[in-house]
mmCIF file of C-alpha atoms in Angstrom:
data_model
loop_
_atom_site.group_PDB
_atom_site.id
_atom_site.type_symbol
_atom_site.label_atom_id
_atom_site.label_comp_id
_atom_site.label_asym_id
_atom_site.label_seq_id
_atom_site.Cartn_x
_atom_site.Cartn_y
_atom_site.Cartn_z
ATOM 1 C CA MET C 1 117.135 110.588 107.714
ATOM 2 C CA LYS C 2 120.658 109.892 107.356
ATOM 3 C CA ASP C 3 120.143 106.668 106.148
ATOM 4 C CA LEU C 4 117.916 108.216 103.361
ATOM 5 C CA VAL C 5 120.279 110.669 102.144
ATOM 6 C CA LYS C 6 123.376 108.181 102.044
ATOM 7 C CA ARG C 7 121.018 105.558 100.060
ATOM 8 C CA TYR C 8 119.090 108.505 97.723
ATOM 9 C CA GLY C 9 121.180 111.030 98.189
ATOM 10 C CA LEU C 10 119.702 115.024 99.071
ATOM 11 C CA MET C 11 118.349 116.110 95.907
ATOM 12 C CA LEU C 12 115.890 112.834 95.799
ATOM 13 C CA THR C 13 115.916 112.700 99.439
ATOM 14 C CA SER C 14 114.612 116.572 99.488
ATOM 15 C CA TYR C 15 111.933 115.796 96.812
ATOM 16 C CA MET C 16 110.646 112.757 98.707
ATOM 17 C CA VAL C 17 109.738 114.346 101.862
ATOM 18 C CA ILE C 18 108.402 117.700 99.868
ATOM 19 C CA ALA C 19 106.289 115.449 98.133
ATOM 20 C CA SER C 20 105.223 113.450 101.540
ATOM 21 C CA LEU C 21 104.665 116.681 103.226
ATOM 22 C CA VAL C 22 102.636 117.896 99.909
ATOM 23 C CA TRP C 23 100.462 115.346 100.027
ATOM 24 C CA ILE C 24 99.989 114.965 103.633
ATOM 25 C CA VAL C 25 99.260 118.417 104.588
ATOM 26 C CA LEU C 26 97.018 119.047 101.419
ATOM 27 C CA LEU C 27 94.949 115.391 101.028
ATOM 28 C CA VAL C 28 94.751 114.765 104.612
ATOM 29 C CA ILE C 29 95.092 117.597 107.250
ATOM 30 C CA LEU C 30 93.422 120.190 105.348
ATOM 31 C CA PRO C 31 90.249 118.496 104.266
ATOM 32 C CA TYR C 32 89.815 117.038 108.103
ATOM 33 C CA PHE C 33 90.437 120.611 109.117
ATOM 34 C CA MET C 34 88.169 122.247 107.161
ATOM 35 C CA MET C 35 85.542 119.057 107.552
ATOM 36 C CA VAL C 36 85.795 119.598 111.691
ATOM 37 C CA ASN C 37 85.789 123.560 111.100
ATOM 38 C CA TYR C 38 82.433 123.026 109.107
ATOM 39 C CA SER C 39 80.838 120.696 112.044
ATOM 40 C CA PHE C 40 81.088 123.254 114.314
ATOM 41 C CA ARG C 41 79.301 125.859 112.341
ATOM 42 C CA PRO C 42 75.153 126.428 111.836
ATOM 43 C CA ASN C 43 74.260 125.589 108.406
ATOM 44 C CA LEU C 44 73.590 129.003 107.132
ATOM 45 C CA VAL C 45 72.637 131.018 103.810
ATOM 46 C CA ALA C 46 75.345 132.521 101.948
ATOM 47 C CA ALA C 47 74.333 135.923 102.870
ATOM 48 C CA ASP C 48 74.675 135.423 106.936
ATOM 49 C CA ILE C 49 78.034 133.363 106.821
ATOM 50 C CA GLY C 50 80.372 135.627 108.613
ATOM 51 C CA GLY C 51 77.554 137.394 110.374
ATOM 52 C CA PRO C 52 76.517 137.642 113.888
ATOM 53 C CA MET C 53 74.090 134.169 113.228
ATOM 54 C CA ASP C 54 77.950 132.625 111.956
ATOM 55 C CA HIS C 55 79.438 131.422 115.238
ATOM 56 C CA TYR C 56 80.878 128.045 116.780
ATOM 57 C CA THR C 57 78.280 125.532 117.938
ATOM 58 C CA ILE C 58 77.929 121.620 119.043
ATOM 59 C CA SER C 59 74.239 121.532 118.007
ATOM 60 C CA ASN C 60 75.466 119.583 115.100
ATOM 61 C CA TYR C 61 76.971 116.855 117.179
ATOM 62 C CA VAL C 62 73.832 116.882 119.341
ATOM 63 C CA THR C 63 71.576 116.040 116.624
ATOM 64 C CA LEU C 64 72.677 112.652 116.444
ATOM 65 C CA PHE C 65 71.595 111.690 119.852
ATOM 66 C CA GLN C 66 68.511 113.839 119.288
ATOM 67 C CA ASN C 67 67.234 111.544 116.410
ATOM 68 C CA GLN C 68 66.573 108.510 117.222
ATOM 69 C CA VAL C 69 66.215 106.947 114.067
ATOM 70 C CA HIS C 70 70.211 108.456 113.061
ATOM 71 C CA PHE C 71 71.666 107.117 116.652
ATOM 72 C CA HIS C 72 69.927 103.700 115.728
ATOM 73 C CA VAL C 73 71.471 103.451 112.367
ATOM 74 C CA PHE C 74 74.741 104.925 113.971
ATOM 75 C CA LEU C 75 74.587 101.904 116.501
ATOM 76 C CA ASN C 76 73.642 99.292 113.818
ATOM 77 C CA THR C 77 76.349 100.690 111.861
ATOM 78 C CA ILE C 78 78.877 99.745 114.638
ATOM 79 C CA TRP C 79 77.532 96.249 115.312
ATOM 80 C CA GLY C 80 77.392 95.475 111.497
ATOM 81 C CA GLY C 81 80.842 96.640 110.607
ATOM 82 C CA ALA C 82 82.269 94.382 114.213
ATOM 83 C CA MET C 83 80.266 91.478 112.532
ATOM 84 C CA VAL C 84 81.521 92.324 108.833
ATOM 85 C CA THR C 85 84.887 92.102 110.639
ATOM 86 C CA PHE C 86 84.629 88.917 112.876
ATOM 87 C CA ILE C 87 83.114 87.243 109.720
ATOM 88 C CA CYS C 88 86.261 88.045 107.784
ATOM 89 C CA LEU C 89 88.681 86.827 110.440
ATOM 90 C CA CYS C 90 86.690 83.576 110.536
ATOM 91 C CA VAL C 91 86.997 83.013 107.018
ATOM 92 C CA CYS C 92 90.582 84.264 106.103
ATOM 93 C CA TYR C 93 92.868 83.407 109.114
ATOM 94 C CA PRO C 94 92.413 79.128 107.849
ATOM 95 C CA ILE C 95 92.769 80.605 104.105
ATOM 96 C CA ALA C 96 96.252 82.294 105.220
ATOM 97 C CA TYR C 97 97.225 80.328 107.413
ATOM 98 C CA HIS C 98 96.708 77.782 104.321
ATOM 99 C CA LEU C 99 98.559 79.708 101.924
ATOM 100 C CA ALA C 100 101.760 80.812 104.553
ATOM 101 C CA LYS C 101 102.328 77.136 106.194
ATOM 102 C CA VAL C 102 100.379 74.797 104.091
ATOM 103 C CA ALA C 103 100.207 74.973 100.223
ATOM 104 C CA THR C 104 103.689 74.814 97.947
ATOM 105 C CA PRO C 105 105.050 78.333 96.699
ATOM 106 C CA GLN C 106 103.578 77.122 93.213
ATOM 107 C CA ARG C 107 100.074 76.301 95.154
ATOM 108 C CA ALA C 108 100.206 79.340 96.970
ATOM 109 C CA ALA C 109 101.074 81.846 94.100
ATOM 110 C CA PHE C 110 97.751 80.066 92.466
ATOM 111 C CA LEU C 111 95.471 80.466 95.309
ATOM 112 C CA LEU C 112 96.450 84.105 95.514
ATOM 113 C CA LEU C 113 96.451 84.802 91.692
ATOM 114 C CA LEU C 114 92.530 83.189 92.401
ATOM 115 C CA LEU C 115 91.821 85.985 95.254
ATOM 116 C CA VAL C 116 93.143 88.734 93.322
ATOM 117 C CA ILE C 117 91.588 88.325 90.069
ATOM 118 C CA PRO C 118 87.796 88.984 91.105
ATOM 119 C CA PHE C 119 89.278 92.089 92.605
ATOM 120 C CA TRP C 120 90.450 93.255 88.983
ATOM 121 C CA ILE C 121 86.659 94.182 88.333
ATOM 122 C CA ASN C 122 85.448 97.356 90.029
ATOM 123 C CA GLU C 123 84.201 97.289 93.800
ATOM 124 C CA ILE C 124 80.226 98.313 92.410
ATOM 125 C CA LEU C 125 79.857 95.928 89.328
ATOM 126 C CA ARG C 126 80.682 93.364 91.926
ATOM 127 C CA THR C 127 78.054 94.641 93.974
ATOM 128 C CA PHE C 128 75.765 94.174 91.568
ATOM 129 C CA ALA C 129 76.733 90.961 90.774
ATOM 130 C CA TRP C 130 76.013 90.238 94.107
ATOM 131 C CA PHE C 131 72.722 92.223 94.020
ATOM 132 C CA ILE C 132 71.389 89.758 90.684
ATOM 133 C CA ILE C 133 72.740 86.708 92.935
ATOM 134 C CA LEU C 134 70.842 87.438 96.098
ATOM 135 C CA ALA C 135 67.763 88.966 94.213
ATOM 136 C CA TYR C 136 64.063 87.677 94.868
ATOM 137 C CA GLN C 137 64.038 85.754 91.763
ATOM 138 C CA GLY C 138 68.220 85.286 91.257
ATOM 139 C CA PRO C 139 69.945 82.510 90.763
ATOM 140 C CA LEU C 140 70.875 81.572 94.603
ATOM 141 C CA ASN C 141 66.986 81.117 95.115
ATOM 142 C CA ALA C 142 66.488 79.436 91.497
ATOM 143 C CA PHE C 143 69.673 76.535 92.360
ATOM 144 C CA LEU C 144 68.186 76.154 96.047
ATOM 145 C CA LYS C 145 64.622 75.776 94.459
ATOM 146 C CA PHE C 146 65.540 73.308 91.628
ATOM 147 C CA PHE C 147 67.542 71.022 94.461
ATOM 148 C CA HIS C 148 64.183 71.290 96.731
ATOM 149 C CA ILE C 149 66.403 73.188 99.442
ATOM 150 C CA ILE C 150 63.585 75.610 99.803
ATOM 151 C CA ASP C 151 59.942 75.803 98.749
ATOM 152 C CA LYS C 152 59.744 79.523 98.109
ATOM 153 C CA PRO C 153 62.151 82.003 97.458
ATOM 154 C CA ILE C 154 63.992 84.236 100.013
ATOM 155 C CA ARG C 155 64.250 87.751 100.029
ATOM 156 C CA TYR C 156 67.594 88.123 101.263
ATOM 157 C CA LEU C 157 67.830 91.958 100.445
ATOM 158 C CA SER C 158 65.543 92.874 102.766
ATOM 159 C CA GLY C 159 67.999 93.100 105.908
ATOM 160 C CA ASN C 160 71.848 93.216 106.836
ATOM 161 C CA GLY C 161 72.732 89.772 105.642
ATOM 162 C CA ALA C 162 73.123 90.718 101.924
ATOM 163 C CA VAL C 163 75.132 93.776 103.161
ATOM 164 C CA MET C 164 77.503 91.586 105.176
ATOM 165 C CA VAL C 165 77.548 88.949 102.200
ATOM 166 C CA GLY C 166 78.703 91.701 100.176
ATOM 167 C CA MET C 167 81.331 93.741 102.308
ATOM 168 C CA VAL C 168 82.871 90.367 103.579
ATOM 169 C CA TYR C 169 83.691 89.507 99.891
ATOM 170 C CA ALA C 170 84.237 92.869 98.828
ATOM 171 C CA PHE C 171 87.181 93.325 102.011
ATOM 172 C CA ILE C 172 88.103 90.155 102.021
ATOM 173 C CA LEU C 173 91.717 90.141 100.673
ATOM 174 C CA PHE C 174 92.461 93.581 103.612
ATOM 175 C CA MET C 175 91.833 90.315 106.249
ATOM 176 C CA VAL C 176 93.914 87.548 104.017
ATOM 177 C CA PHE C 177 96.871 89.542 103.496
ATOM 178 C CA PRO C 178 98.094 91.118 106.516
ATOM 179 C CA ILE C 179 97.828 87.810 108.403
ATOM 180 C CA TYR C 180 99.178 85.986 105.545
ATOM 181 C CA ASN C 181 102.438 88.373 105.522
ATOM 182 C CA ALA C 182 102.768 87.996 109.393
ATOM 183 C CA MET C 183 102.295 83.955 109.313
ATOM 184 C CA GLU C 184 104.787 83.533 106.456
ATOM 185 C CA SER C 185 107.846 85.028 108.686
ATOM 186 C CA MET C 186 106.550 82.079 111.624
ATOM 187 C CA ASP C 187 108.814 79.212 111.221
ATOM 188 C CA LYS C 188 107.657 76.224 110.781
ATOM 189 C CA ASN C 189 109.580 74.544 113.291
ATOM 190 C CA GLN C 190 107.831 75.680 115.993
ATOM 191 C CA VAL C 191 104.010 74.155 115.057
ATOM 192 C CA GLU C 192 106.123 71.136 114.065
ATOM 193 C CA ALA C 193 107.588 70.888 118.000
ATOM 194 C CA ALA C 194 104.579 72.151 119.319
ATOM 195 C CA ARG C 195 102.498 69.064 117.609
ATOM 196 C CA ASP C 196 105.737 67.265 118.332
ATOM 197 C CA LEU C 197 104.924 67.648 121.933
ATOM 198 C CA GLY C 198 101.649 66.438 121.946
ATOM 199 C CA ALA C 199 99.594 69.710 121.485
ATOM 200 C CA PRO C 200 96.127 69.573 119.762
ATOM 201 C CA THR C 201 95.642 71.649 116.766
ATOM 202 C CA TRP C 202 93.517 74.400 118.551
ATOM 203 C CA ARG C 203 96.225 74.947 121.200
ATOM 204 C CA ILE C 204 98.717 75.183 118.260
ATOM 205 C CA HIS C 205 96.770 77.612 116.772
ATOM 206 C CA TRP C 206 96.041 79.218 119.935
ATOM 207 C CA ARG C 207 99.531 79.533 121.868
ATOM 208 C CA VAL C 208 101.884 79.287 118.765
ATOM 209 C CA VAL C 209 100.535 80.503 115.717
ATOM 210 C CA MET C 210 98.352 83.449 116.769
ATOM 211 C CA PRO C 211 100.449 85.238 119.043
ATOM 212 C CA HIS C 212 102.913 85.309 116.045
ATOM 213 C CA ALA C 213 100.169 86.533 113.903
ATOM 214 C CA LYS C 214 99.113 89.203 116.214
ATOM 215 C CA PRO C 215 100.239 91.934 114.239
ATOM 216 C CA GLY C 216 98.663 90.999 111.107
ATOM 217 C CA ILE C 217 95.320 90.351 112.793
ATOM 218 C CA ALA C 218 95.050 93.453 114.327
ATOM 219 C CA VAL C 219 96.116 95.115 110.817
ATOM 220 C CA GLY C 220 93.103 93.134 109.086
ATOM 221 C CA CYS C 221 90.610 94.071 111.935
ATOM 222 C CA ILE C 222 91.741 97.653 111.676
ATOM 223 C CA MET C 223 91.431 97.911 108.202
ATOM 224 C CA THR C 224 88.355 95.519 107.355
ATOM 225 C CA PHE C 225 86.344 97.735 110.202
ATOM 226 C CA MET C 226 87.331 101.094 108.936
ATOM 227 C CA LEU C 227 86.506 99.921 105.196
ATOM 228 C CA ALA C 228 83.163 98.336 106.371
ATOM 229 C CA VAL C 229 81.737 101.200 108.421
ATOM 230 C CA SER C 230 82.677 103.624 105.673
ATOM 231 C CA SER C 231 81.118 101.802 103.014
ATOM 232 C CA TYR C 232 78.580 103.521 100.721
ATOM 233 C CA ALA C 233 78.350 101.475 97.864
ATOM 234 C CA VAL C 234 77.859 98.003 99.209
ATOM 235 C CA PRO C 235 74.851 99.040 101.658
ATOM 236 C CA SER C 236 73.149 101.668 99.483
ATOM 237 C CA ILE C 237 73.318 98.953 96.928
ATOM 238 C CA LEU C 238 72.693 95.438 98.869
ATOM 239 C CA GLY C 239 70.935 97.180 101.765
ATOM 240 C CA SER C 240 67.181 98.441 102.345
ATOM 241 C CA THR C 241 65.191 100.600 104.339
ATOM 242 C CA ASN C 242 65.924 98.281 107.065
ATOM 243 C CA SER C 243 69.608 97.955 107.096
ATOM 244 C CA ARG C 244 70.580 101.545 106.356
ATOM 245 C CA TRP C 245 74.193 102.512 107.200
ATOM 246 C CA PHE C 246 75.226 105.663 108.458
ATOM 247 C CA THR C 247 77.303 106.519 105.466
ATOM 248 C CA GLU C 248 74.309 106.941 103.450
ATOM 249 C CA ILE C 249 72.900 109.646 106.376
ATOM 250 C CA ILE C 250 76.153 111.360 105.703
ATOM 251 C CA TYR C 251 75.636 111.482 102.004
ATOM 252 C CA GLN C 252 71.649 112.704 102.544
ATOM 253 C CA TRP C 253 73.256 115.285 104.564
ATOM 254 C CA PHE C 254 75.586 116.443 101.991
ATOM 255 C CA PHE C 255 73.677 116.024 99.038
ATOM 256 C CA GLU C 256 70.269 115.791 99.185
ATOM 257 C CA GLY C 257 70.206 117.945 102.414
ATOM 258 C CA GLN C 258 73.028 120.623 101.567
ATOM 259 C CA ASN C 259 73.891 120.765 105.041
ATOM 260 C CA TRP C 260 77.496 120.947 104.812
ATOM 261 C CA PRO C 261 78.012 121.387 108.842
ATOM 262 C CA GLN C 262 75.845 118.321 110.122
ATOM 263 C CA GLY C 263 77.540 115.994 107.451
ATOM 264 C CA SER C 264 81.167 117.291 108.560
ATOM 265 C CA ALA C 265 79.812 116.451 112.228
ATOM 266 C CA TYR C 266 78.493 112.986 111.348
ATOM 267 C CA ALA C 267 81.529 112.019 109.158
ATOM 268 C CA PHE C 268 83.824 113.511 112.108
ATOM 269 C CA ILE C 269 81.918 111.257 114.468
ATOM 270 C CA LEU C 270 82.619 108.180 112.460
ATOM 271 C CA LEU C 271 86.102 109.172 111.809
ATOM 272 C CA LEU C 272 86.415 109.607 115.716
ATOM 273 C CA LEU C 273 84.797 105.856 115.684
ATOM 274 C CA CYS C 274 87.671 104.283 113.667
ATOM 275 C CA ILE C 275 89.881 105.927 115.154
ATOM 276 C CA ILE C 276 88.648 104.427 118.892
ATOM 277 C CA PHE C 277 88.278 100.816 117.256
ATOM 278 C CA ILE C 278 92.019 101.349 116.340
ATOM 279 C CA LEU C 279 93.479 102.043 119.908
ATOM 280 C CA VAL C 280 90.923 99.392 121.149
ATOM 281 C CA MET C 281 92.866 96.818 118.933
ATOM 282 C CA MET C 282 95.907 97.816 119.756
ATOM 283 C CA ARG C 283 95.094 97.009 123.325
ATOM 284 C CA VAL C 284 93.497 93.790 122.703
ATOM 285 C CA PHE C 285 96.472 92.559 120.910
ATOM 286 C CA LYS C 286 98.917 94.226 122.452
ATOM 287 C CA VAL C 287 101.139 95.733 119.725
ATOM 288 C CA GLY C 288 102.280 99.144 119.055
ATOM 289 C CA LEU C 289 102.444 101.544 116.066
ATOM 290 C CA THR C 290 105.882 99.910 115.274
ATOM 291 C CA ASP C 291 104.525 95.988 114.938
ATOM 292 C CA ILE C 292 101.326 97.155 113.177
ATOM 293 C CA ALA C 293 103.424 99.378 110.434
ATOM 294 C CA LYS C 294 105.973 95.681 109.781
#
C-alpha cells in the first residue's frame, strides 16, 4: 500500500482501492452469497416466502445425486472439460514454444495476430460457423466425399466430438498465452546447453522447458477447464441429446423450470468443482498463488 501511495499519490490510490472493493463486493461476493442463500431454501411461491415452509434445507443438493440423469450429465461435464483441457494443452504447448523460442519476433507477432483475429468475432457466431462446417450436409463432409475419403456423410453433431472441437477452438487462446508468457522468460541458453550435452528433444522439454513453464501450464489448464465446464453456448449449439452439458441443466432450472433454489444449488456445485480443480492443479504442478499471479 505504501508503494502505491508513493507511486500514484493518496487520492488516486484511495480511488483504486475503493473501486476494487466495490467491484469485488457488488459483482463477486454479493451475487455468490445470494446464490448460496438461494441454494439452501425450498422453491416456494411468493405467498409462502418468509412463512413456516421457508427454512434452510439441503434437499436441493441431494437432488443431484438422486437424479441419475443429472448426475450422469455432471460426470460427463467433468470428463468433457478435462478432455478439452488436455487437448488444448497438447495443441497449444508446441505453438507456445514455437512462438516463444523458435520464431523470430516479427514472425511471432504475425502468428499471434493470426491467432487473435478470429476472436474479434463473437463467440456465438464462431460456434455457428462450426455448426455449419460440421453439419451432415456441411462443407467438411462434402470435402471428404469429394476426395473419396468417406462413402457417406458422418453425423459429427450427434455426440461430444463436435462440442469438444468447438470448445478447443473457443478457448485455445486461454491456453496459448499463459504458456507463451511463461516460456518467453526462459533463457534459451538452457535449451542449447541441454542439447549440447546430448539430451534428446523430449527430455529437454520434460526436464528444462516444462518445469520453467509450470505456472503458465497451470494457469492455462485452470482457465480452460473452468471455461469449458461453465460454457453454455458451445454445447447448446453443437451438442445433442446425447451430449448435454451441466450448464444446460442449470439454465433449465433457472429459466424453464423457474426453480431458482435448485438452479443455485447446481451452480454452486459447479463452482465448488472449479475450486477443487484449481487446488488440484496447484498441487500437481507444485505452484502457489504467487506463481500463478505472475
